[in-house]
Structures are given as C-alpha cells and as structure tokens.
Amino acid sequence: MTTPETDLYAPERETTEGTVYTVTGGDWDAVADSEHDDRIVINMGPQHPSTHGVLRLVLELEGETVTQARSVIGYLHTGIEKNCEYRTWTQGVTFVTRADYLAPLFNEAAYVMGVEKLLGVEVPERAQVIRVMLMEINRIGSHLVCLATGGMELGALTGMTAGFREREEVLHLLEYLTGLRMNHAFFRPGGLAQDLPVDWREKIDEFLKVFDERLGDYDKLLTGQPIWKQRLEGVGYLPIDGCLALGATGPILRSAGLAWDQRKVEPYWGYETYDFDVPVETGADCYSRYLVRVAEIHESLKIIKQAADRLAPGPVMVEDRKIAWPAQLSIGSDGMGNTLEHVRKIMGQSMESLIHHFKLVTEGFHVPAGQVYSCVESPRGELGVHLVSDGGTRPVRVHMREPSFVNLQTMPAMSEGGMVADVIAAVASIDPVMGGVDR
C-alpha cells in the first residue's frame, strides 16, 4: 500500500547488482550502492535498430562513458544443432545452412567437410572448385552486408544503399547458380546437389565486371571520407594479445596484425593452389576492420576469377551410389529433380535401383563411427563443426564453433571506457550474426 509520503520516492528492489530504483516514465534504472552511486544501467536492444540484430546490450554508464558492458544473447535460438541429431546426414545440411544466414555456404562447407572426413571420401575436383568459387561469392555478399549495416548504424545511409545494391548482384548470381538466394543446401556430403547451368561463365564474367567498376566507389564514399575515418579510427581498440586471449578470429584478428586465415594455414579444397593475399592492418580498431573487409572483397574476386578459369568438365558427386544422393540430379522437366531417363530406369527397369534409391532418400547412408572437427574460414573467422557418429544414419552430436558467438565476447573489451555512441561502431565492426550466435 502506498501513501502520499512513499509516492515521493521511486520504487526500489534488491538485485545482484545492488538496489535498483525504477523511475516511472523512463526506460532506465539507476544502480545505487557504495561503488555505483552515480551510474545508470540501460538496455540497448534486443529490438534496437543498431545492435546488429536481436542482441541485447546491458550498459552501465557514468555520464556518456560506458563503465561496464554485457551482451545478453538467446533471443533467436532455433535449436539447429539438436535438430540435426534427429535428421539424416544429408538433411543436416538444410539446418546448418540457416545458422549464419549471411554466409550459409560456409556453414554447409564446414558440415559436409566433416561428414566426408568420417566417410573417407574424396570430393571430385570440379565440385571442389565450384565450392571455392561459390564461397568466395558468398564472402563478398557477407562483407557487403557488414559495410552496409555498419554504415546505416553510424549514419552513412548512402553506404547502406550502395552496399545492399551490390549485395543484390551477389544474391542474383547465387540464385542463378544454385537455385536459391540464401540457405542454399547446395553442398551435399560427397559433392554438390547439381552441376552449374550451362552459361555459368557468362554470369560470372558479368559479375566480375560489375564489381571491378563499382568497388572503387566505396573508397570514394567511405575510405577517404574524413567523417567516416574520425568516426572509426581509434574506436573499438583491441590489440593482438586481447584477440588471442578472447579467441577472436577473422577480420578482428587480422586488423590487429596477425595474418591468420584458415585458407592459408590449414588449406582445404585446393586453396593452397590459388594466388591471393591475406589483408592485414595494424590499427586494431574499427577503421582497420573496415579496411580489411574491403581488401578481402578484392581478394575474393581474384579467387573467383581463378576458379572460373580452372573449372574443367567432370562429375560433381562421388561415384559411390551408397552415398551419392540425389542420384544423377540435373535440371529435369520440372525445373529441378531427376532426369526423366533416370526416373524411367529406376521405376520401370530395376526394382533393386528403386529400392536402393528409396532407402537412401528416406533412411540415409551409414557413416562410420568416430568424431571429427572440420573448419573453414568464414567471413567472420574460423567456423568449425564437431560431428560425432555411432555408425548410424544420423549424427549423435553436432556442435558448431561459430565465429560470431566467440567474437561477440570482445564487445566489452572494445566498448568499456568509451562513449555510448562508440558501442555502436564496435558492435558493427565485430559483425555478429545472431543466427550463428544463438543457433
């Protein structure tokens, strides 16, 4: 029961942080104890447009200075890893591709690489080259979203419109090559879901031409722009020892001076045969991370060109019919699906083939017992997948080492001691994707 006397004071409650007074009409709490008698705790997110997704940041402020920062996650949890344990090895691709939804092909790559290691199969050369080419196209699209959303969050709206304009070129190309703009499920254990369209080279050349013309605009618009530089230089500083202590990888680590890239240090699918550089900066701040990502787009274009030049005819799926599913998939009369010739064969000529195809689709193939860790270099750093098999048709355990999740713990180190406005720049430079964080 309240009285006129108690109405003069804000209601209070005891928490682990101390006594919290809730002031009516505000969305902030004041923490009152012997150490924090003049500090304010605010929530930024999870619905805030500048938290780079459904991320909640709990900031303790002293004036405009952030004295303590904590990230609260879990608002986008989808149970992807657990769902994989109730599906066949092939169906798992459809789940993991939705984790980091801005880099779906990298999720697929790490997952199928692990399955293939357990199976002990070698993917055909053509499938490896196509995988590399598609991943680098996807890397460009992911970096463009980082630059575009970062620009939007910092007020550079032209950077946002330009970034999403170029990303549409990426999505159009991926849709033409794989059938879908996002969440492709195109990488399958043993190879690819299908081969590329017959005129793929023309589309790749058009894509490369557009980007050669437009990438220079970003240097004119942002790189040398005084306001953009002043907004990012010296902000979100995290030196190399901090990156290593917190497990940060990707552009965050390379912006601090360490040229660590899985494609170079632990090459896979022939990356060691491609000519490309690992961009490195030494500023260890938001501006350095921006420069690294722009430079990586240029390097990805070089890899795409080389992959297109070396792509030779051949199969895109292993020959083992106990693994290869979908069998002999190509563009049929329905626009996708099996060729009519193959359907006629298994339906009308070979009962054994029909039974095998039915069991392969519904039950899946058996994977030898064991466990494996496989990793690729995603746009955000080391993306790894730990798989455990008991010899059955479904994984016993699937766990993803998601770079967004690991990199997000650098946020307090980048933000504490800085201004509230610089928290936005720091989070944007980390580039976390909450689908990958929460999984």
PDB file of C-alpha atoms in Angstrom, residues 170-408:
ATOM      1  CA  VAL A 170      25.618 -11.376 -55.293  1.00  0.00           C
ATOM      2  CA  LEU A 171      22.221 -12.851 -54.433  1.00  0.00           C
ATOM      3  CA  HIS A 172      21.072 -12.797 -58.055  1.00  0.00           C
ATOM      4  CA  LEU A 173      24.189 -14.698 -59.084  1.00  0.00           C
ATOM      5  CA  LEU A 174      23.883 -17.246 -56.275  1.00  0.00           C
ATOM      6  CA  GLU A 175      20.226 -17.772 -57.141  1.00  0.00           C
ATOM      7  CA  TYR A 176      21.130 -18.413 -60.766  1.00  0.00           C
ATOM      8  CA  LEU A 177      23.938 -20.833 -59.911  1.00  0.00           C
ATOM      9  CA  THR A 178      22.323 -22.750 -57.013  1.00  0.00           C
ATOM     10  CA  GLY A 179      18.580 -22.106 -57.326  1.00  0.00           C
ATOM     11  CA  LEU A 180      18.210 -20.070 -54.121  1.00  0.00           C
ATOM     12  CA  ARG A 181      19.277 -16.630 -52.907  1.00  0.00           C
ATOM     13  CA  MET A 182      20.014 -17.841 -49.370  1.00  0.00           C
ATOM     14  CA  ASN A 183      20.038 -21.095 -47.371  1.00  0.00           C
ATOM     15  CA  HIS A 184      21.044 -22.983 -50.486  1.00  0.00           C
ATOM     16  CA  ALA A 185      21.605 -26.558 -49.189  1.00  0.00           C
ATOM     17  CA  PHE A 186      23.736 -26.858 -52.333  1.00  0.00           C
ATOM     18  CA  PHE A 187      26.764 -28.549 -50.762  1.00  0.00           C
ATOM     19  CA  ARG A 188      25.985 -32.205 -50.075  1.00  0.00           C
ATOM     20  CA  PRO A 189      28.136 -34.921 -48.484  1.00  0.00           C
ATOM     21  CA  GLY A 190      30.176 -36.199 -51.436  1.00  0.00           C
ATOM     22  CA  GLY A 191      29.785 -33.199 -53.711  1.00  0.00           C
ATOM     23  CA  LEU A 192      27.050 -30.847 -54.882  1.00  0.00           C
ATOM     24  CA  ALA A 193      23.291 -31.081 -55.315  1.00  0.00           C
ATOM     25  CA  GLN A 194      23.681 -30.473 -59.052  1.00  0.00           C
ATOM     26  CA  ASP A 195      26.030 -29.033 -61.660  1.00  0.00           C
ATOM     27  CA  LEU A 196      26.135 -25.381 -62.689  1.00  0.00           C
ATOM     28  CA  PRO A 197      23.913 -24.069 -65.519  1.00  0.00           C
ATOM     29  CA  VAL A 198      25.448 -24.238 -68.992  1.00  0.00           C
ATOM     30  CA  ASP A 199      26.017 -20.460 -69.268  1.00  0.00           C
ATOM     31  CA  TRP A 200      27.528 -20.034 -65.798  1.00  0.00           C
ATOM     32  CA  ARG A 201      30.722 -18.464 -67.178  1.00  0.00           C
ATOM     33  CA  GLU A 202      28.867 -15.577 -68.784  1.00  0.00           C
ATOM     34  CA  LYS A 203      27.145 -14.770 -65.495  1.00  0.00           C
ATOM     35  CA  ILE A 204      30.440 -14.930 -63.576  1.00  0.00           C
ATOM     36  CA  ASP A 205      32.148 -12.605 -66.074  1.00  0.00           C
ATOM     37  CA  GLU A 206      29.277 -10.106 -65.854  1.00  0.00           C
ATOM     38  CA  PHE A 207      29.508 -10.221 -62.066  1.00  0.00           C
ATOM     39  CA  LEU A 208      33.267  -9.603 -62.070  1.00  0.00           C
ATOM     40  CA  LYS A 209      32.871  -6.704 -64.493  1.00  0.00           C
ATOM     41  CA  VAL A 210      30.234  -5.012 -62.332  1.00  0.00           C
ATOM     42  CA  PHE A 211      32.359  -5.293 -59.195  1.00  0.00           C
ATOM     43  CA  ASP A 212      35.518  -4.088 -60.897  1.00  0.00           C
ATOM     44  CA  GLU A 213      33.601  -0.941 -61.815  1.00  0.00           C
ATOM     45  CA  ARG A 214      31.806  -0.373 -58.518  1.00  0.00           C
ATOM     46  CA  LEU A 215      34.282  -1.302 -55.790  1.00  0.00           C
ATOM     47  CA  GLY A 216      36.210   1.922 -56.282  1.00  0.00           C
ATOM     48  CA  ASP A 217      33.091   3.831 -55.252  1.00  0.00           C
ATOM     49  CA  TYR A 218      33.488   2.570 -51.681  1.00  0.00           C
ATOM     50  CA  ASP A 219      36.916   4.165 -51.407  1.00  0.00           C
ATOM     51  CA  LYS A 220      35.490   7.447 -52.673  1.00  0.00           C
ATOM     52  CA  LEU A 221      32.406   7.226 -50.479  1.00  0.00           C
ATOM     53  CA  LEU A 222      33.882   5.902 -47.220  1.00  0.00           C
ATOM     54  CA  THR A 223      37.597   5.052 -47.067  1.00  0.00           C
ATOM     55  CA  GLY A 224      38.952   8.550 -47.565  1.00  0.00           C
ATOM     56  CA  GLN A 225      35.957  10.344 -46.126  1.00  0.00           C
ATOM     57  CA  PRO A 226      37.055  12.475 -43.119  1.00  0.00           C
ATOM     58  CA  ILE A 227      33.851  11.956 -41.115  1.00  0.00           C
ATOM     59  CA  TRP A 228      33.922   8.165 -41.651  1.00  0.00           C
ATOM     60  CA  LYS A 229      37.578   7.990 -40.582  1.00  0.00           C
ATOM     61  CA  GLN A 230      37.069  10.165 -37.495  1.00  0.00           C
ATOM     62  CA  ARG A 231      34.076   8.030 -36.516  1.00  0.00           C
ATOM     63  CA  LEU A 232      36.075   4.775 -36.677  1.00  0.00           C
ATOM     64  CA  GLU A 233      39.762   5.493 -36.068  1.00  0.00           C
ATOM     65  CA  GLY A 234      40.834   4.722 -32.517  1.00  0.00           C
ATOM     66  CA  VAL A 235      37.369   3.333 -31.679  1.00  0.00           C
ATOM     67  CA  GLY A 236      36.840  -0.263 -30.530  1.00  0.00           C
ATOM     68  CA  TYR A 237      40.565  -0.826 -29.996  1.00  0.00           C
ATOM     69  CA  LEU A 238      41.529  -4.452 -29.356  1.00  0.00           C
ATOM     70  CA  PRO A 239      45.220  -5.360 -29.762  1.00  0.00           C
ATOM     71  CA  ILE A 240      46.510  -8.738 -30.801  1.00  0.00           C
ATOM     72  CA  ASP A 241      47.003 -10.069 -27.251  1.00  0.00           C
ATOM     73  CA  GLY A 242      43.370  -9.274 -26.468  1.00  0.00           C
ATOM     74  CA  CYS A 243      42.227 -11.024 -29.660  1.00  0.00           C
ATOM     75  CA  LEU A 244      44.204 -14.150 -28.799  1.00  0.00           C
ATOM     76  CA  ALA A 245      43.029 -14.172 -25.185  1.00  0.00           C
ATOM     77  CA  LEU A 246      39.389 -13.939 -26.256  1.00  0.00           C
ATOM     78  CA  GLY A 247      39.656 -16.354 -29.201  1.00  0.00           C
ATOM     79  CA  ALA A 248      38.753 -13.750 -31.828  1.00  0.00           C
ATOM     80  CA  THR A 249      39.402 -14.711 -35.442  1.00  0.00           C
ATOM     81  CA  GLY A 250      38.674 -13.325 -38.880  1.00  0.00           C
ATOM     82  CA  PRO A 251      38.912  -9.596 -39.711  1.00  0.00           C
ATOM     83  CA  ILE A 252      39.112  -8.720 -35.993  1.00  0.00           C
ATOM     84  CA  LEU A 253      42.343 -10.698 -35.593  1.00  0.00           C
ATOM     85  CA  ARG A 254      43.783  -9.649 -38.946  1.00  0.00           C
ATOM     86  CA  SER A 255      43.082  -5.976 -38.195  1.00  0.00           C
ATOM     87  CA  ALA A 256      45.410  -6.365 -35.192  1.00  0.00           C
ATOM     88  CA  GLY A 257      48.307  -7.533 -37.362  1.00  0.00           C
ATOM     89  CA  LEU A 258      48.131 -11.344 -37.377  1.00  0.00           C
ATOM     90  CA  ALA A 259      47.669 -12.879 -40.837  1.00  0.00           C
ATOM     91  CA  TRP A 260      45.737 -15.908 -39.607  1.00  0.00           C
ATOM     92  CA  ASP A 261      43.461 -17.326 -42.287  1.00  0.00           C
ATOM     93  CA  GLN A 262      42.325 -20.966 -42.431  1.00  0.00           C
ATOM     94  CA  ARG A 263      42.648 -20.884 -46.207  1.00  0.00           C
ATOM     95  CA  LYS A 264      46.387 -20.320 -45.776  1.00  0.00           C
ATOM     96  CA  VAL A 265      47.326 -22.027 -42.501  1.00  0.00           C
ATOM     97  CA  GLU A 266      45.140 -25.148 -42.954  1.00  0.00           C
ATOM     98  CA  PRO A 267      44.163 -25.091 -46.642  1.00  0.00           C
ATOM     99  CA  TYR A 268      41.269 -27.169 -47.877  1.00  0.00           C
ATOM    100  CA  TRP A 269      39.744 -27.909 -51.300  1.00  0.00           C
ATOM    101  CA  GLY A 270      42.843 -26.680 -53.121  1.00  0.00           C
ATOM    102  CA  TYR A 271      43.052 -23.182 -51.606  1.00  0.00           C
ATOM    103  CA  GLU A 272      46.829 -23.591 -51.462  1.00  0.00           C
ATOM    104  CA  THR A 273      46.874 -23.544 -55.280  1.00  0.00           C
ATOM    105  CA  TYR A 274      45.127 -20.154 -55.571  1.00  0.00           C
ATOM    106  CA  ASP A 275      47.028 -16.891 -55.738  1.00  0.00           C
ATOM    107  CA  PHE A 276      45.620 -14.482 -53.161  1.00  0.00           C
ATOM    108  CA  ASP A 277      46.819 -12.399 -50.230  1.00  0.00           C
ATOM    109  CA  VAL A 278      45.604 -12.189 -46.637  1.00  0.00           C
ATOM    110  CA  PRO A 279      44.880  -8.484 -45.963  1.00  0.00           C
ATOM    111  CA  VAL A 280      46.327  -7.280 -42.660  1.00  0.00           C
ATOM    112  CA  GLU A 281      46.157  -3.975 -40.804  1.00  0.00           C
ATOM    113  CA  THR A 282      47.817  -2.921 -37.564  1.00  0.00           C
ATOM    114  CA  GLY A 283      45.426  -0.278 -36.229  1.00  0.00           C
ATOM    115  CA  ALA A 284      43.369  -2.869 -34.303  1.00  0.00           C
ATOM    116  CA  ASP A 285      40.361  -0.539 -34.384  1.00  0.00           C
ATOM    117  CA  CYS A 286      37.051  -0.255 -36.219  1.00  0.00           C
ATOM    118  CA  TYR A 287      38.628   1.519 -39.177  1.00  0.00           C
ATOM    119  CA  SER A 288      41.223  -1.233 -39.627  1.00  0.00           C
ATOM    120  CA  ARG A 289      38.482  -3.863 -39.629  1.00  0.00           C
ATOM    121  CA  TYR A 290      36.651  -1.891 -42.296  1.00  0.00           C
ATOM    122  CA  LEU A 291      39.802  -1.726 -44.441  1.00  0.00           C
ATOM    123  CA  VAL A 292      40.433  -5.467 -44.041  1.00  0.00           C
ATOM    124  CA  ARG A 293      36.928  -6.339 -45.222  1.00  0.00           C
ATOM    125  CA  VAL A 294      37.129  -4.088 -48.276  1.00  0.00           C
ATOM    126  CA  ALA A 295      40.513  -5.591 -49.160  1.00  0.00           C
ATOM    127  CA  GLU A 296      39.129  -9.113 -48.724  1.00  0.00           C
ATOM    128  CA  ILE A 297      36.430  -8.377 -51.302  1.00  0.00           C
ATOM    129  CA  HIS A 298      39.193  -7.629 -53.828  1.00  0.00           C
ATOM    130  CA  GLU A 299      40.988 -10.880 -52.928  1.00  0.00           C
ATOM    131  CA  SER A 300      37.770 -12.883 -53.266  1.00  0.00           C
ATOM    132  CA  LEU A 301      37.276 -11.505 -56.769  1.00  0.00           C
ATOM    133  CA  LYS A 302      40.766 -12.766 -57.668  1.00  0.00           C
ATOM    134  CA  ILE A 303      39.926 -16.252 -56.361  1.00  0.00           C
ATOM    135  CA  ILE A 304      36.596 -16.330 -58.242  1.00  0.00           C
ATOM    136  CA  LYS A 305      38.378 -15.460 -61.497  1.00  0.00           C
ATOM    137  CA  GLN A 306      40.985 -18.191 -60.949  1.00  0.00           C
ATOM    138  CA  ALA A 307      38.336 -20.773 -60.041  1.00  0.00           C
ATOM    139  CA  ALA A 308      36.322 -19.955 -63.150  1.00  0.00           C
ATOM    140  CA  ASP A 309      39.418 -20.301 -65.333  1.00  0.00           C
ATOM    141  CA  ARG A 310      40.351 -23.743 -63.955  1.00  0.00           C
ATOM    142  CA  LEU A 311      36.865 -25.273 -63.817  1.00  0.00           C
ATOM    143  CA  ALA A 312      37.136 -28.381 -66.004  1.00  0.00           C
ATOM    144  CA  PRO A 313      34.363 -30.815 -67.028  1.00  0.00           C
ATOM    145  CA  GLY A 314      33.731 -33.722 -64.698  1.00  0.00           C
ATOM    146  CA  PRO A 315      31.376 -35.132 -62.071  1.00  0.00           C
ATOM    147  CA  VAL A 316      30.180 -33.054 -59.124  1.00  0.00           C
ATOM    148  CA  MET A 317      29.311 -36.014 -56.881  1.00  0.00           C
ATOM    149  CA  VAL A 318      31.244 -39.077 -55.761  1.00  0.00           C
ATOM    150  CA  GLU A 319      30.670 -42.249 -57.761  1.00  0.00           C
ATOM    151  CA  ASP A 320      29.704 -44.315 -54.715  1.00  0.00           C
ATOM    152  CA  ARG A 321      25.970 -44.941 -55.137  1.00  0.00           C
ATOM    153  CA  LYS A 322      25.704 -45.758 -51.437  1.00  0.00           C
ATOM    154  CA  ILE A 323      26.419 -42.083 -50.732  1.00  0.00           C
ATOM    155  CA  ALA A 324      25.560 -40.076 -53.843  1.00  0.00           C
ATOM    156  CA  TRP A 325      22.180 -38.514 -53.245  1.00  0.00           C
ATOM    157  CA  PRO A 326      20.296 -37.111 -55.051  1.00  0.00           C
ATOM    158  CA  ALA A 327      21.307 -39.636 -57.723  1.00  0.00           C
ATOM    159  CA  GLN A 328      22.139 -38.142 -61.118  1.00  0.00           C
ATOM    160  CA  LEU A 329      20.342 -34.923 -60.277  1.00  0.00           C
ATOM    161  CA  SER A 330      20.019 -32.448 -63.118  1.00  0.00           C
ATOM    162  CA  ILE A 331      17.541 -29.961 -64.469  1.00  0.00           C
ATOM    163  CA  GLY A 332      14.582 -32.107 -65.467  1.00  0.00           C
ATOM    164  CA  SER A 333      11.198 -31.289 -66.966  1.00  0.00           C
ATOM    165  CA  ASP A 334      10.050 -29.924 -63.599  1.00  0.00           C
ATOM    166  CA  GLY A 335      12.890 -27.406 -63.448  1.00  0.00           C
ATOM    167  CA  MET A 336      14.722 -29.338 -60.734  1.00  0.00           C
ATOM    168  CA  GLY A 337      14.535 -33.052 -59.897  1.00  0.00           C
ATOM    169  CA  ASN A 338      15.900 -36.181 -61.547  1.00  0.00           C
ATOM    170  CA  THR A 339      16.187 -36.594 -65.298  1.00  0.00           C
ATOM    171  CA  LEU A 340      13.301 -38.436 -66.896  1.00  0.00           C
ATOM    172  CA  GLU A 341      15.700 -41.080 -68.188  1.00  0.00           C
ATOM    173  CA  HIS A 342      16.894 -41.922 -64.697  1.00  0.00           C
ATOM    174  CA  VAL A 343      13.351 -41.936 -63.308  1.00  0.00           C
ATOM    175  CA  ARG A 344      12.225 -44.326 -66.055  1.00  0.00           C
ATOM    176  CA  LYS A 345      15.173 -46.606 -65.317  1.00  0.00           C
ATOM    177  CA  ILE A 346      14.639 -46.939 -61.591  1.00  0.00           C
ATOM    178  CA  MET A 347      10.846 -47.058 -61.905  1.00  0.00           C
ATOM    179  CA  GLY A 348      10.496 -49.451 -64.799  1.00  0.00           C
ATOM    180  CA  GLN A 349      13.687 -51.433 -65.296  1.00  0.00           C
ATOM    181  CA  SER A 350      15.429 -52.015 -61.999  1.00  0.00           C
ATOM    182  CA  MET A 351      13.493 -52.821 -58.836  1.00  0.00           C
ATOM    183  CA  GLU A 352      16.803 -53.027 -56.970  1.00  0.00           C
ATOM    184  CA  SER A 353      17.682 -49.458 -58.002  1.00  0.00           C
ATOM    185  CA  LEU A 354      14.258 -48.249 -56.947  1.00  0.00           C
ATOM    186  CA  ILE A 355      14.536 -49.896 -53.521  1.00  0.00           C
ATOM    187  CA  HIS A 356      18.052 -48.544 -53.027  1.00  0.00           C
ATOM    188  CA  HIS A 357      17.006 -45.032 -54.063  1.00  0.00           C
ATOM    189  CA  PHE A 358      14.027 -45.153 -51.691  1.00  0.00           C
ATOM    190  CA  LYS A 359      16.155 -46.289 -48.729  1.00  0.00           C
ATOM    191  CA  LEU A 360      18.868 -43.750 -49.498  1.00  0.00           C
ATOM    192  CA  VAL A 361      16.356 -40.877 -49.527  1.00  0.00           C
ATOM    193  CA  THR A 362      14.253 -41.927 -46.539  1.00  0.00           C
ATOM    194  CA  GLU A 363      16.781 -43.676 -44.296  1.00  0.00           C
ATOM    195  CA  GLY A 364      20.067 -42.122 -45.389  1.00  0.00           C
ATOM    196  CA  PHE A 365      23.547 -43.585 -45.625  1.00  0.00           C
ATOM    197  CA  HIS A 366      25.561 -45.003 -42.740  1.00  0.00           C
ATOM    198  CA  VAL A 367      28.599 -43.048 -41.550  1.00  0.00           C
ATOM    199  CA  PRO A 368      31.442 -44.933 -39.804  1.00  0.00           C
ATOM    200  CA  ALA A 369      31.661 -44.404 -36.052  1.00  0.00           C
ATOM    201  CA  GLY A 370      34.029 -41.686 -34.907  1.00  0.00           C
ATOM    202  CA  GLN A 371      34.264 -37.972 -34.347  1.00  0.00           C
ATOM    203  CA  VAL A 372      35.772 -35.168 -36.360  1.00  0.00           C
ATOM    204  CA  TYR A 373      36.339 -31.410 -36.253  1.00  0.00           C
ATOM    205  CA  SER A 374      36.399 -29.579 -39.566  1.00  0.00           C
ATOM    206  CA  CYS A 375      36.738 -25.839 -40.084  1.00  0.00           C
ATOM    207  CA  VAL A 376      36.674 -23.244 -42.831  1.00  0.00           C
ATOM    208  CA  GLU A 377      37.431 -19.527 -42.990  1.00  0.00           C
ATOM    209  CA  SER A 378      34.063 -17.815 -42.951  1.00  0.00           C
ATOM    210  CA  PRO A 379      33.657 -14.029 -43.421  1.00  0.00           C
ATOM    211  CA  ARG A 380      33.708 -13.729 -39.609  1.00  0.00           C
ATOM    212  CA  GLY A 381      36.579 -16.104 -38.826  1.00  0.00           C
ATOM    213  CA  GLU A 382      37.085 -19.772 -38.009  1.00  0.00           C
ATOM    214  CA  LEU A 383      33.819 -21.646 -38.488  1.00  0.00           C
ATOM    215  CA  GLY A 384      34.138 -25.208 -37.229  1.00  0.00           C
ATOM    216  CA  VAL A 385      31.806 -28.162 -36.890  1.00  0.00           C
ATOM    217  CA  HIS A 386      32.301 -31.043 -34.450  1.00  0.00           C
ATOM    218  CA  LEU A 387      30.497 -34.208 -35.531  1.00  0.00           C
ATOM    219  CA  VAL A 388      30.117 -37.493 -33.639  1.00  0.00           C
ATOM    220  CA  SER A 389      28.859 -40.678 -35.325  1.00  0.00           C
ATOM    221  CA  ASP A 390      27.965 -44.032 -33.829  1.00  0.00           C
ATOM    222  CA  GLY A 391      27.891 -45.696 -37.238  1.00  0.00           C
ATOM    223  CA  GLY A 392      24.241 -44.896 -37.912  1.00  0.00           C
ATOM    224  CA  THR A 393      22.379 -42.817 -40.457  1.00  0.00           C
ATOM    225  CA  ARG A 394      22.088 -39.822 -38.132  1.00  0.00           C
ATOM    226  CA  PRO A 395      24.690 -37.868 -36.143  1.00  0.00           C
ATOM    227  CA  VAL A 396      24.897 -38.454 -32.406  1.00  0.00           C
ATOM    228  CA  ARG A 397      26.232 -34.955 -31.791  1.00  0.00           C
ATOM    229  CA  VAL A 398      26.555 -31.806 -33.878  1.00  0.00           C
ATOM    230  CA  HIS A 399      28.213 -28.710 -32.475  1.00  0.00           C
ATOM    231  CA  MET A 400      29.265 -25.574 -34.334  1.00  0.00           C
ATOM    232  CA  ARG A 401      32.190 -23.374 -33.352  1.00  0.00           C
ATOM    233  CA  GLU A 402      30.547 -20.208 -34.575  1.00  0.00           C
ATOM    234  CA  PRO A 403      32.870 -17.180 -35.004  1.00  0.00           C
ATOM    235  CA  SER A 404      30.049 -14.692 -34.321  1.00  0.00           C
ATOM    236  CA  PHE A 405      29.492 -16.293 -30.907  1.00  0.00           C
ATOM    237  CA  VAL A 406      33.184 -16.292 -29.983  1.00  0.00           C
ATOM    238  CA  ASN A 407      33.896 -12.827 -31.415  1.00  0.00           C
ATOM    239  CA  LEU A 408      30.968 -11.277 -29.565  1.00  0.00           C
TER     240      LEU A 408
END
